[in-house]
GROMACS .gro file of C-alpha atoms in nm:
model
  446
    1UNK     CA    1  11.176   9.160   7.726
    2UNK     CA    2  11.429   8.923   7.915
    3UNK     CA    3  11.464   9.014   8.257
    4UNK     CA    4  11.854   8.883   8.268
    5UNK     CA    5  11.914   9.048   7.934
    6UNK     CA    6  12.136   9.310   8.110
    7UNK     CA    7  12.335   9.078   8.318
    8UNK     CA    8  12.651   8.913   8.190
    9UNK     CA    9  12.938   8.798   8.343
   10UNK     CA   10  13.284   8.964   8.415
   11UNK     CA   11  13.648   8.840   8.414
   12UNK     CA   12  13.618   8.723   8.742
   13UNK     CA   13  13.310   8.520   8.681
   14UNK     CA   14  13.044   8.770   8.902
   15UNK     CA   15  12.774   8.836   8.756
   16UNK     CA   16  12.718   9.193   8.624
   17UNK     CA   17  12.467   9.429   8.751
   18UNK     CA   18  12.362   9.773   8.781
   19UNK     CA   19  12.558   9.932   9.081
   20UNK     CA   20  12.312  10.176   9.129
   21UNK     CA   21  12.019   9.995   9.219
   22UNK     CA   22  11.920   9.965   9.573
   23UNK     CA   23  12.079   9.745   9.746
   24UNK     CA   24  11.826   9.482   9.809
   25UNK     CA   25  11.773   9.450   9.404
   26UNK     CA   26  12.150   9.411   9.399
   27UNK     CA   27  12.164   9.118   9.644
   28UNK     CA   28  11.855   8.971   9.549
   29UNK     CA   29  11.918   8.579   9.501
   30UNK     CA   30  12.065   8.441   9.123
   31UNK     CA   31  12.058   8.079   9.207
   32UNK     CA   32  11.816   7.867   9.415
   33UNK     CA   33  12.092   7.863   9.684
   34UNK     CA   34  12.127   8.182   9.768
   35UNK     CA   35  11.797   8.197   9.858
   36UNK     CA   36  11.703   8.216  10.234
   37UNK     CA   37  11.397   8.099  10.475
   38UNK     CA   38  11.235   7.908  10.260
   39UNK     CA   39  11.397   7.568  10.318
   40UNK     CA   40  11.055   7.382  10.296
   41UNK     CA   41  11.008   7.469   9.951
   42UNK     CA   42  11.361   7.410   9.846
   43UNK     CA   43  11.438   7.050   9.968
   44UNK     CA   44  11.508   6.766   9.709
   45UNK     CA   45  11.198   6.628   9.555
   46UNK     CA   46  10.969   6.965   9.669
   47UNK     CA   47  10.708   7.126   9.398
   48UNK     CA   48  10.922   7.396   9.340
   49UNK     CA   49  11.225   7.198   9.327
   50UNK     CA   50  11.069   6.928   9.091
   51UNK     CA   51  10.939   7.273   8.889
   52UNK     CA   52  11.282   7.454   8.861
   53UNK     CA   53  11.428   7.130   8.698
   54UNK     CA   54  11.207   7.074   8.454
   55UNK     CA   55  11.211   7.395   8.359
   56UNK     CA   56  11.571   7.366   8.327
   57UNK     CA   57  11.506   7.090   8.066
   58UNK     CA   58  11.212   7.280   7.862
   59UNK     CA   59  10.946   7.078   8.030
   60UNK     CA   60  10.611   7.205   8.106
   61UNK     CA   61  10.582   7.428   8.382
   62UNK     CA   62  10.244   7.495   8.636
   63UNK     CA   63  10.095   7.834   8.679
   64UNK     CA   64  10.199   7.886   9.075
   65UNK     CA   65  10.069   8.139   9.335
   66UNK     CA   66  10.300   8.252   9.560
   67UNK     CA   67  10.178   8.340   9.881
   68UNK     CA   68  10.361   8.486  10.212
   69UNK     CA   69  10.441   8.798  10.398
   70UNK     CA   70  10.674   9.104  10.229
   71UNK     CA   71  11.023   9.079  10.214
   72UNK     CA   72  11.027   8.727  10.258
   73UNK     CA   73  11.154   8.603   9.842
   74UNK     CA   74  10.837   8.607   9.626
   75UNK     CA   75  10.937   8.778   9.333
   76UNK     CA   76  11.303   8.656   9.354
   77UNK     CA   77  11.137   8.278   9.369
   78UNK     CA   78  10.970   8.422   9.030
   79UNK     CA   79  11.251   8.573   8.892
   80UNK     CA   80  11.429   8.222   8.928
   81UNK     CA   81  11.155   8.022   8.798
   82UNK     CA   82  11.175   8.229   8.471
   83UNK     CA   83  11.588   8.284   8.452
   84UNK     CA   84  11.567   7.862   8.513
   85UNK     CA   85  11.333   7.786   8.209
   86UNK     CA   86  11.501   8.037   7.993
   87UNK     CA   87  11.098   8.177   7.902
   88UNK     CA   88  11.016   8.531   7.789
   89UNK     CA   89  10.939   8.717   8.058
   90UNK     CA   90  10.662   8.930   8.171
   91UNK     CA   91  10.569   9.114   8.464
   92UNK     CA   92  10.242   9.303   8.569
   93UNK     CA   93  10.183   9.533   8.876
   94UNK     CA   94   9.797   9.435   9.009
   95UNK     CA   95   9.836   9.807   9.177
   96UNK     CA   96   9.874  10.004   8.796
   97UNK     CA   97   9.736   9.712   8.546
   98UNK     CA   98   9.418   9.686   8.447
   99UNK     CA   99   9.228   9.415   8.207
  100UNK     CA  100   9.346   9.574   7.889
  101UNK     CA  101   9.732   9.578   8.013
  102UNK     CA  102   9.629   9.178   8.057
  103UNK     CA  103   9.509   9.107   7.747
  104UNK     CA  104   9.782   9.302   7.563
  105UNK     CA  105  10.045   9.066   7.781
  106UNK     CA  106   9.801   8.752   7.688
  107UNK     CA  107   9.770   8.837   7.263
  108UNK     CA  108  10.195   8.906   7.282
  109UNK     CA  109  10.240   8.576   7.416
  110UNK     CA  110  10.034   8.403   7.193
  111UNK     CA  111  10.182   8.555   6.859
  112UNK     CA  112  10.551   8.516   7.028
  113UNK     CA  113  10.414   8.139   7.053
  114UNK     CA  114  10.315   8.081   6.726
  115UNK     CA  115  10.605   8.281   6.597
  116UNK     CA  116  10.886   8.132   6.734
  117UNK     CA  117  10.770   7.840   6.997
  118UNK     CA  118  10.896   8.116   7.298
  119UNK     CA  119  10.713   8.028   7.604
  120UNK     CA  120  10.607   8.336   7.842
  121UNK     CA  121  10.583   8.376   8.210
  122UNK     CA  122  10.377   8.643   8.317
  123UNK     CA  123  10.469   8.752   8.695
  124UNK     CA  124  10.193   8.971   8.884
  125UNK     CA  125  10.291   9.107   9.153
  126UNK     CA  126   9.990   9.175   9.441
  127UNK     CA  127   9.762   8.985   9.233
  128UNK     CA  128   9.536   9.013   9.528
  129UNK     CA  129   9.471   9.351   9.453
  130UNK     CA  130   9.326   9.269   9.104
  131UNK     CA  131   8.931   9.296   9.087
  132UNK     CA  132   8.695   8.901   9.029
  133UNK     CA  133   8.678   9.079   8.621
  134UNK     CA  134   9.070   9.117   8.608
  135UNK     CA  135   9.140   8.796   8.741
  136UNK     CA  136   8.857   8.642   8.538
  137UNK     CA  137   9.070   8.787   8.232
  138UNK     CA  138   9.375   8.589   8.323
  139UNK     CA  139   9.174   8.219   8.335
  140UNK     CA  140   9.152   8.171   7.922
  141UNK     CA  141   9.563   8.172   7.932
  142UNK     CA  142   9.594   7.990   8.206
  143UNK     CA  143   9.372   7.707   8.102
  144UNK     CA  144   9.509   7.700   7.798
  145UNK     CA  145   9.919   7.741   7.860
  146UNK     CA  146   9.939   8.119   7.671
  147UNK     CA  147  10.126   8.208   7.945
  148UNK     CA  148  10.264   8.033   8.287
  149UNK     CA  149  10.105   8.262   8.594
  150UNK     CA  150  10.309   8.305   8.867
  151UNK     CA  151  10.142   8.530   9.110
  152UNK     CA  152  10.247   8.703   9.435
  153UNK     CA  153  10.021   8.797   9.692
  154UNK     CA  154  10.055   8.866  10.039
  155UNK     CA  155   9.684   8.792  10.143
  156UNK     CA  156   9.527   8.441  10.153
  157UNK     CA  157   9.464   8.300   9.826
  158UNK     CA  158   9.127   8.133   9.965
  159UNK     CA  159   8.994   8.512  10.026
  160UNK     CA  160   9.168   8.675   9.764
  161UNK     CA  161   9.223   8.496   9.451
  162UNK     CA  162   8.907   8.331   9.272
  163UNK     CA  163   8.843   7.984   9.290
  164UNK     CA  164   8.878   7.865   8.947
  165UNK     CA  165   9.270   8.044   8.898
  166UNK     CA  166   9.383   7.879   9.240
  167UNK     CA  167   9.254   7.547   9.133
  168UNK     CA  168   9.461   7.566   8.810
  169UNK     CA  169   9.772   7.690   9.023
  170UNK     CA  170   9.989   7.525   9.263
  171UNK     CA  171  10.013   7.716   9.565
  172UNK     CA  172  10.333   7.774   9.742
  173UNK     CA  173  10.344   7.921  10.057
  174UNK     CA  174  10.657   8.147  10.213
  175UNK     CA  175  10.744   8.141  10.587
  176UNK     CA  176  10.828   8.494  10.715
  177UNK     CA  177  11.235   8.477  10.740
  178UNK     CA  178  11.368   8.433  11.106
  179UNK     CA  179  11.634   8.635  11.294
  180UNK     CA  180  11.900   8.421  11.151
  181UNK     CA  181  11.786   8.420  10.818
  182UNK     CA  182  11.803   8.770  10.845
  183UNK     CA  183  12.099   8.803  10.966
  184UNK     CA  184  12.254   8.586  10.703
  185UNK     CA  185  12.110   8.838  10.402
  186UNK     CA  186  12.274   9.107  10.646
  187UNK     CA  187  12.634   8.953  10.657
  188UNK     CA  188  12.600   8.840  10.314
  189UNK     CA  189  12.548   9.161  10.181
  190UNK     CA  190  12.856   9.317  10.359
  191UNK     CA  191  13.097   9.125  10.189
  192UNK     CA  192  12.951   8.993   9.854
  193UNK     CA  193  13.080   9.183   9.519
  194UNK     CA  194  12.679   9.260   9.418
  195UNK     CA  195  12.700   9.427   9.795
  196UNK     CA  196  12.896   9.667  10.006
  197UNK     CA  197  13.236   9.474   9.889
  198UNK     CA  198  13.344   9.427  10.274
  199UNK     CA  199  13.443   9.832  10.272
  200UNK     CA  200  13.246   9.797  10.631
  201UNK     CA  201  13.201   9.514  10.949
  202UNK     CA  202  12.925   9.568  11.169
  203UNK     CA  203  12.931   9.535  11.517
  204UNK     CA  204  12.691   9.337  11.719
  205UNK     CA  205  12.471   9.569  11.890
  206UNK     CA  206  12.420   9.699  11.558
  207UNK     CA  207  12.377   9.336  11.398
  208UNK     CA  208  12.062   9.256  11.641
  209UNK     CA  209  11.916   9.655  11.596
  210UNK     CA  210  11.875   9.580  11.239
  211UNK     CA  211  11.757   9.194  11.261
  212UNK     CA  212  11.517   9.363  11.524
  213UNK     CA  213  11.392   9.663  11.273
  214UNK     CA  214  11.344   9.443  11.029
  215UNK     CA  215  11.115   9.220  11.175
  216UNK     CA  216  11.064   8.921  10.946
  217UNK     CA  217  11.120   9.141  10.606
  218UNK     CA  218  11.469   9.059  10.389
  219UNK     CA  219  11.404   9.374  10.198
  220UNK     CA  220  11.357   9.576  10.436
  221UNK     CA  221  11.665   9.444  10.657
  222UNK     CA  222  11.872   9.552  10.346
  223UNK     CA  223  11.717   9.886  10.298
  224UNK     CA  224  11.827   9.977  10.657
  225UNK     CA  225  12.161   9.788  10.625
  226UNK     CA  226  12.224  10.033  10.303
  227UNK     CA  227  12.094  10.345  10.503
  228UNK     CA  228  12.322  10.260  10.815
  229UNK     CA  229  12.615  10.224  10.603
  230UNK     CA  230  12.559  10.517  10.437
  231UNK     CA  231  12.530  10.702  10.785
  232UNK     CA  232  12.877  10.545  10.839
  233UNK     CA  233  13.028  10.659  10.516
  234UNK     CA  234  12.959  11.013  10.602
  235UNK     CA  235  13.157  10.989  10.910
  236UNK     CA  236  13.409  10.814  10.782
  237UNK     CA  237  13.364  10.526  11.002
  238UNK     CA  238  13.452  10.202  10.859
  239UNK     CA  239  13.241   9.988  11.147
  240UNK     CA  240  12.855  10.015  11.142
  241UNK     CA  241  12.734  10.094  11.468
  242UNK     CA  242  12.461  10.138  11.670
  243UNK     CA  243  12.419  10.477  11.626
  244UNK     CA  244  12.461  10.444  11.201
  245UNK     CA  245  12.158  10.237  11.273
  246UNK     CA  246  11.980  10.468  11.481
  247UNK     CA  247  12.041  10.709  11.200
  248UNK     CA  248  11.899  10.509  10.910
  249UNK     CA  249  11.604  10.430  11.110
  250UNK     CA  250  11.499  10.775  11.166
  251UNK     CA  251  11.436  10.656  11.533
  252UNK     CA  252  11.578  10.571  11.902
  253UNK     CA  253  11.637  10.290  11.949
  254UNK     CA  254  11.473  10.081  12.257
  255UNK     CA  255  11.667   9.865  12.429
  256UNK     CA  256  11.526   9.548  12.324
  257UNK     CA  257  11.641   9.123  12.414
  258UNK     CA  258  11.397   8.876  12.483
  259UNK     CA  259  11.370   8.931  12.862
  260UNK     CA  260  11.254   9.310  12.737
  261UNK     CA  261  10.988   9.124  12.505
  262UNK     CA  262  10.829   8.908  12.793
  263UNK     CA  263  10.833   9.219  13.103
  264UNK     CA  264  10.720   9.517  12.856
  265UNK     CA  265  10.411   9.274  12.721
  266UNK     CA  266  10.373   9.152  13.091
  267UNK     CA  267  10.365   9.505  13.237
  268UNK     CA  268  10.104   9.615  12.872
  269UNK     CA  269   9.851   9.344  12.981
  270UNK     CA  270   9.874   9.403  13.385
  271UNK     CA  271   9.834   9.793  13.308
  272UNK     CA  272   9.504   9.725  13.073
  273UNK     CA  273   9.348   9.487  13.322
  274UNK     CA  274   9.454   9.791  13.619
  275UNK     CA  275   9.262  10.001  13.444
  276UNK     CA  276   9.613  10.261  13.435
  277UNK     CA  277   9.535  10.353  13.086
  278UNK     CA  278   9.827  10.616  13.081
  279UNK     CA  279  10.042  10.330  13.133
  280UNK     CA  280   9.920  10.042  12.899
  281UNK     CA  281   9.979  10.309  12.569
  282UNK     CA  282  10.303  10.361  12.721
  283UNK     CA  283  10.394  10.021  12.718
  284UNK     CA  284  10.197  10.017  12.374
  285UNK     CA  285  10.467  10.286  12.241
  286UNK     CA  286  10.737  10.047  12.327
  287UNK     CA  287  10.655   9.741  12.159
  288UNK     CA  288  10.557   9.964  11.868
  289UNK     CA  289  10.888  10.201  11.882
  290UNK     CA  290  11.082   9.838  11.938
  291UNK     CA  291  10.953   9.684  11.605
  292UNK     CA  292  10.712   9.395  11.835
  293UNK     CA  293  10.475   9.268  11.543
  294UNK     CA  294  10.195   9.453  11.567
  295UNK     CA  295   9.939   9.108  11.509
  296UNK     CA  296  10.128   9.009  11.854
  297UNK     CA  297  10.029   9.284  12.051
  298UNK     CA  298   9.704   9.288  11.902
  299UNK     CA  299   9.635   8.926  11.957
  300UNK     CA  300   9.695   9.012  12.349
  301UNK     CA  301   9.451   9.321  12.351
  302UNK     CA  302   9.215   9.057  12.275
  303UNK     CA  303   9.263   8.779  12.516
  304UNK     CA  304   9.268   9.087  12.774
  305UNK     CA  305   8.967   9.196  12.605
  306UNK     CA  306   8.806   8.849  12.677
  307UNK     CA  307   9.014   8.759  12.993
  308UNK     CA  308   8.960   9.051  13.192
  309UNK     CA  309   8.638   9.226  13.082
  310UNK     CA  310   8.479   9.004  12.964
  311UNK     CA  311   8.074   8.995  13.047
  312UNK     CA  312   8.132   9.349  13.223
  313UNK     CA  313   8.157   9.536  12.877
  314UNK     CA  314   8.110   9.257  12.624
  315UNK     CA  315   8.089   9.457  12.327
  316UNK     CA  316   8.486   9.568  12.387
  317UNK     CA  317   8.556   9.162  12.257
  318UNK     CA  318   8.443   9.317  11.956
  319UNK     CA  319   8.640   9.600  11.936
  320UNK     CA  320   8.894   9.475  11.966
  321UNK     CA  321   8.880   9.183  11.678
  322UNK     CA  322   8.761   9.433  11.476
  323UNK     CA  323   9.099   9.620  11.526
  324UNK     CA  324   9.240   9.270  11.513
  325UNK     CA  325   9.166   9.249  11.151
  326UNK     CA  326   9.209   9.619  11.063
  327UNK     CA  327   9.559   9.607  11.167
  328UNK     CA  328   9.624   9.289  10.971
  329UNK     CA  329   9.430   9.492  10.632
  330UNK     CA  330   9.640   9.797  10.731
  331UNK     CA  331   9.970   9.722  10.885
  332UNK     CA  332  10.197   9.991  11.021
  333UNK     CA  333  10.255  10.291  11.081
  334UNK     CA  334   9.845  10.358  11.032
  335UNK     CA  335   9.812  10.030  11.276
  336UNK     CA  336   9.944  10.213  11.642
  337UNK     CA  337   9.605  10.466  11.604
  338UNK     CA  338   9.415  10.167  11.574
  339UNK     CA  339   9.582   9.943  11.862
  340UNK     CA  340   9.566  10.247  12.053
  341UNK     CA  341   9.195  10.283  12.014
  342UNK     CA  342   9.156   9.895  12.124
  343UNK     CA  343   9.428   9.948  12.439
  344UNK     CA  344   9.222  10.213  12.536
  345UNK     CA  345   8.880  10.044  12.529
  346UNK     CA  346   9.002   9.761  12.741
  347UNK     CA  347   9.192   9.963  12.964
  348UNK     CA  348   8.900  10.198  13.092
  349UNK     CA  349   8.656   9.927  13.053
  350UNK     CA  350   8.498   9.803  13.356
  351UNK     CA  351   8.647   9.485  13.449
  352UNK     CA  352   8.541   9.103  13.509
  353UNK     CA  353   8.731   8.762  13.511
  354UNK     CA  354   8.393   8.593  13.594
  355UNK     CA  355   8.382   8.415  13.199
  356UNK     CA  356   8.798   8.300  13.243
  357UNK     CA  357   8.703   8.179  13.643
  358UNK     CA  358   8.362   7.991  13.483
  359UNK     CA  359   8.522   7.825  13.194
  360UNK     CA  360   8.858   7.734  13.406
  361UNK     CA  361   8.664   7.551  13.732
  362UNK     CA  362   8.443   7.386  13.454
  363UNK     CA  363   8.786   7.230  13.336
  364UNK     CA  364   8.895   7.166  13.650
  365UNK     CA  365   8.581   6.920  13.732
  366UNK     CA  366   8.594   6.747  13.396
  367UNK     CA  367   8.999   6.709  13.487
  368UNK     CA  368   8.922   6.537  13.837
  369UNK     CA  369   8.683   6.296  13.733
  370UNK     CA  370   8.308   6.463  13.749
  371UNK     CA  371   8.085   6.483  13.495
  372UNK     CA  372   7.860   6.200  13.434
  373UNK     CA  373   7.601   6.099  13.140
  374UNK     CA  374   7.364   6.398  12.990
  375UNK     CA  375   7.032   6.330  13.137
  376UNK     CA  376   6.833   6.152  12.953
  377UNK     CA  377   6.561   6.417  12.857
  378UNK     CA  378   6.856   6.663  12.672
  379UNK     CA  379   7.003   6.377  12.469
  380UNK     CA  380   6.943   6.378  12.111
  381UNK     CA  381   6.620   6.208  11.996
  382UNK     CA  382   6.612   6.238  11.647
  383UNK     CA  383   6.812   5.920  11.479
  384UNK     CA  384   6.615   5.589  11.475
  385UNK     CA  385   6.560   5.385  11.792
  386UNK     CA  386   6.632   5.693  11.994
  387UNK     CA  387   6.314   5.709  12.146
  388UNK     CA  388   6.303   5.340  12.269
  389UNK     CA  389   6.579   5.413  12.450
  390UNK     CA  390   6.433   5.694  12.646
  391UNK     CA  391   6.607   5.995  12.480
  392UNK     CA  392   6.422   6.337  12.447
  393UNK     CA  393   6.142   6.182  12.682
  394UNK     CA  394   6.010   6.490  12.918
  395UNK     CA  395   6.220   6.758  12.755
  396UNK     CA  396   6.061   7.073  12.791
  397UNK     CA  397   6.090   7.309  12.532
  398UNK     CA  398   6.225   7.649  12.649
  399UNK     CA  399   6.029   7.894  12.461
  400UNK     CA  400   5.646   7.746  12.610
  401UNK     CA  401   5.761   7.776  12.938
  402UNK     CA  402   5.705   8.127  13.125
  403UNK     CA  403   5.959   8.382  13.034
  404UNK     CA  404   6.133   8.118  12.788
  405UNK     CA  405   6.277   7.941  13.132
  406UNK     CA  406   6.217   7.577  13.132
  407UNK     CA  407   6.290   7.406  13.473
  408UNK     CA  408   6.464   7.129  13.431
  409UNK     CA  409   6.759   6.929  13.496
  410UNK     CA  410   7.034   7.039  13.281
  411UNK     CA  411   7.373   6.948  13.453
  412UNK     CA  412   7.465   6.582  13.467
  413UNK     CA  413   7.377   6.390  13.819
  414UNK     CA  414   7.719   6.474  14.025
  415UNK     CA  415   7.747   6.851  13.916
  416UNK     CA  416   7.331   6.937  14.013
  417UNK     CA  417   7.352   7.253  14.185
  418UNK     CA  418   7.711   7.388  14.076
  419UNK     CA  419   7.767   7.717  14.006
  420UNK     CA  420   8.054   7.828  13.765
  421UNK     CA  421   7.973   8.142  13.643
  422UNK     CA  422   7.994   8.459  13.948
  423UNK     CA  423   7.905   8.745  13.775
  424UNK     CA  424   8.051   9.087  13.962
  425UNK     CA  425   7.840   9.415  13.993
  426UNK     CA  426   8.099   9.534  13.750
  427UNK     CA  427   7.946   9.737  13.441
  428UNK     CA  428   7.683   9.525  13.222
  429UNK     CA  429   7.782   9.216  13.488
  430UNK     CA  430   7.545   9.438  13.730
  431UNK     CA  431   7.248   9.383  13.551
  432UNK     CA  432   7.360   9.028  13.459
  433UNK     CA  433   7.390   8.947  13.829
  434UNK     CA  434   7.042   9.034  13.894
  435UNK     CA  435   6.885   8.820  13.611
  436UNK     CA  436   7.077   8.547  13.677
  437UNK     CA  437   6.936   8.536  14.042
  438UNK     CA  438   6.596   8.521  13.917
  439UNK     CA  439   6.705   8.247  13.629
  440UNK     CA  440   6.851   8.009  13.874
  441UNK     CA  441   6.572   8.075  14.142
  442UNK     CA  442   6.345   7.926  13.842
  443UNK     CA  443   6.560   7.646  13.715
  444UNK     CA  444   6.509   7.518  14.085
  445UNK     CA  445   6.171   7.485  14.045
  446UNK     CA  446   6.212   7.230  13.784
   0.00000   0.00000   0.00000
């Protein structure tokens, strides 16, 4: 098959295309320029660039992974790649293929090849979600140019693809589209012929509801845009408003500007570290409600996790990562449950800044000028001529000493006898208290 097969041109020169496909396969990108975000691939003399134009002149052409978030151009990148070396055309799902649907692609290609000289690009699509065995079936074309790969994934290749395939691929990687890129696919698709032919404006409010909703995702901006504009239709309104918007999104909308962004995260953090745990998943629901990415909010839970409980419940650090990760595996709408889980833990957590106050006065001293040579005893002995110059001499080893407590000088000349770390009588912190009264009353000895 020929994935531009169907699409011809009309009197007026547009291209042709099926008006019944959603909207964002409609608008998705014929030429290089159309395409948005992704200037850093696109510039004179990039890969890509250098790719795309020898392709245009039958040259050789690199298997490529391309790797960034959804919505952001990956398969329309792929889709240009092929339409620009005029190659037959294949595409895979990693989701629904398995290694016989590869190997059927892989013998096609190869008797297309010999048959006529036809070149093939074979697109998968989530090729992170093919098994080591599936991908391992794809390396004998590769290596030896059956087919050209060009691979979406929206994990890291490093984790997800194996080595030998990203070796023999050049790796491309997509930014996740800004506000104004996405409000450039959104006012593009108003008024282009492919779109919704300028039968409706937009108003502003509407304009930044949408941007906002769609977070960084070009496919998903247009979904909503085609929803709101449908709301609109069936009121016979000819300007998509707010409340078209509110419509297609299924959802109220939260009032929602930058100074929102900073006061709502500001009053999240303050409520976890108050302990008001009512209060910090309300101020979860509104980041979540108002489309806040949900890695932001769950890169705070952690620095509050760290910041504010710290040695009092150190096991909530954990917790919290781990929801960290499973909301990046995940992603919404399963991700709230789990950022509520970690909000909660930190928020009824006993509390302790101790570890930020320790590690922040510690700066502070190296910053003003104290801090002077390691004592000779703790420096490292082990390279040649060490020992003549006194290093390692007297060290006492920690674990033949008493309760594995060596006394000994530790702390440079000019910071003997500082103390940064206070520990409170807060949760674990109690217990940590104690001990460390009885470790430092035995490092004086020393």
């Amino acid at each position: 098959m020929d994935l531009f097969d169907s699409e011809g041109i009309d009197t007026n020169g547009v291209p042709s295309f099926d008006e019944h496909a959603p909207l964002a396969v409609r608008m998705r990108p014929t030429s290089i320029d159309e395409v948005v975000g992704q200037n850093h691939l696109l510039t004179a003399g990039s890969p890509l660039r250098r790719m795309l134009s020898a392709a245009a002149d039958s040259g050789p052409l690199s298997s490529m992974i391309l790797w960034g978030p959804p919505g952001t151009g990956k398969t329309t990148l792929a889709y240009l790649v092929a339409r620009a070396s005029h190659r037959h055309f294949e595409e895979l799902s990693a989701v629904s293929s398995g290694v016989k649907d590869i190997r059927d692609v892989i013998a096609s290609a190869r008797r297309r090849t010999a048959a006529s000289g036809e070149d093939t690009i074979l697109f998968v699509d989530e090729v992170h979600r093919f098994s080591k065995s599936q991908q391992d079936a794809l390396l004998p074309a590769v290596e030896n140019r059956w087919v050209t790969l060009v691979a979406a994934t929206t994990e890291n290749p490093s984790f997800s693809v194996i080595s030998p395939l990203l070796s023999r691929s050049l790796l491309l990687t997509l930014h996740p589209l800004d506000e104004d890129g996405i409000s450039t696919l959104i006012t593009r698709s108003l008024d282009d012929a492919r779109g919704l032919k300028s039968e409706f404006t937009i108003d502003e409010a509407a304009l930044a509801s949408l941007v906002r909703l769609a977070g960084a995702d070009g496919r998903k901006a247009l979904t909503l845009l085609e929803a709101a504009a449908g709301a609109a239709r069936d009121a016979d309104d000819t300007v998509i408003a707010q409340h078209h918007v509110e419509t297609a999104a299924n959802q109220a909308l939260v009032r929602w500007d930058q100074d929102q962004h900073y006061d709502v995260a500001s009053a999240f953090i303050k409520s976890m570290r108050g302990s008001d745990v009512d209060a910090a998943v309300h101020y979860l629901a509104r980041m979540i409600e108002a489309g806040e990415d949900p890695r932001f909010i769950a890169r705070r839970v952690m620095i509050c996790a760290s910041e504010d409980v710290g040695m009092a419940a150190p096991e909530i650090l954990g917790i919290c990562v781990a929801a960290a990760q499973a909301v990046a595996m995940v992603g919404m709408p399963e991700a709230r449950i789990i950022l509520a889980q970690a909000v909660i833990a930190v928020a009824t957590a006993p509390k302790s800044n101790a570890s930020y106050l320790a590690i922040d006065k510690a700066l502070a001293d190296l910053r003003s000028g104290k801090g002077g040579p390691v004592p000779a005893h703790l420096r490292d002995a082990h390279y040649a001529g060490a020992k003549k110059l006194g290093h390692g001499e007297g060290y006492l080893y920690a674990h033949d000493a008493p309760h594995s407590v060596a006394a000994q000088q530790y702390l440079p000349d000019d910071l003997q006898g500082t103390q940064y770390y206070r520990p409170t009588e807060n949760g674990i912190e109690a217990m940590i208290t104690k001990r460390l009264t009885v470790l430092r009353q035995l490092l004086s000895m020393g």
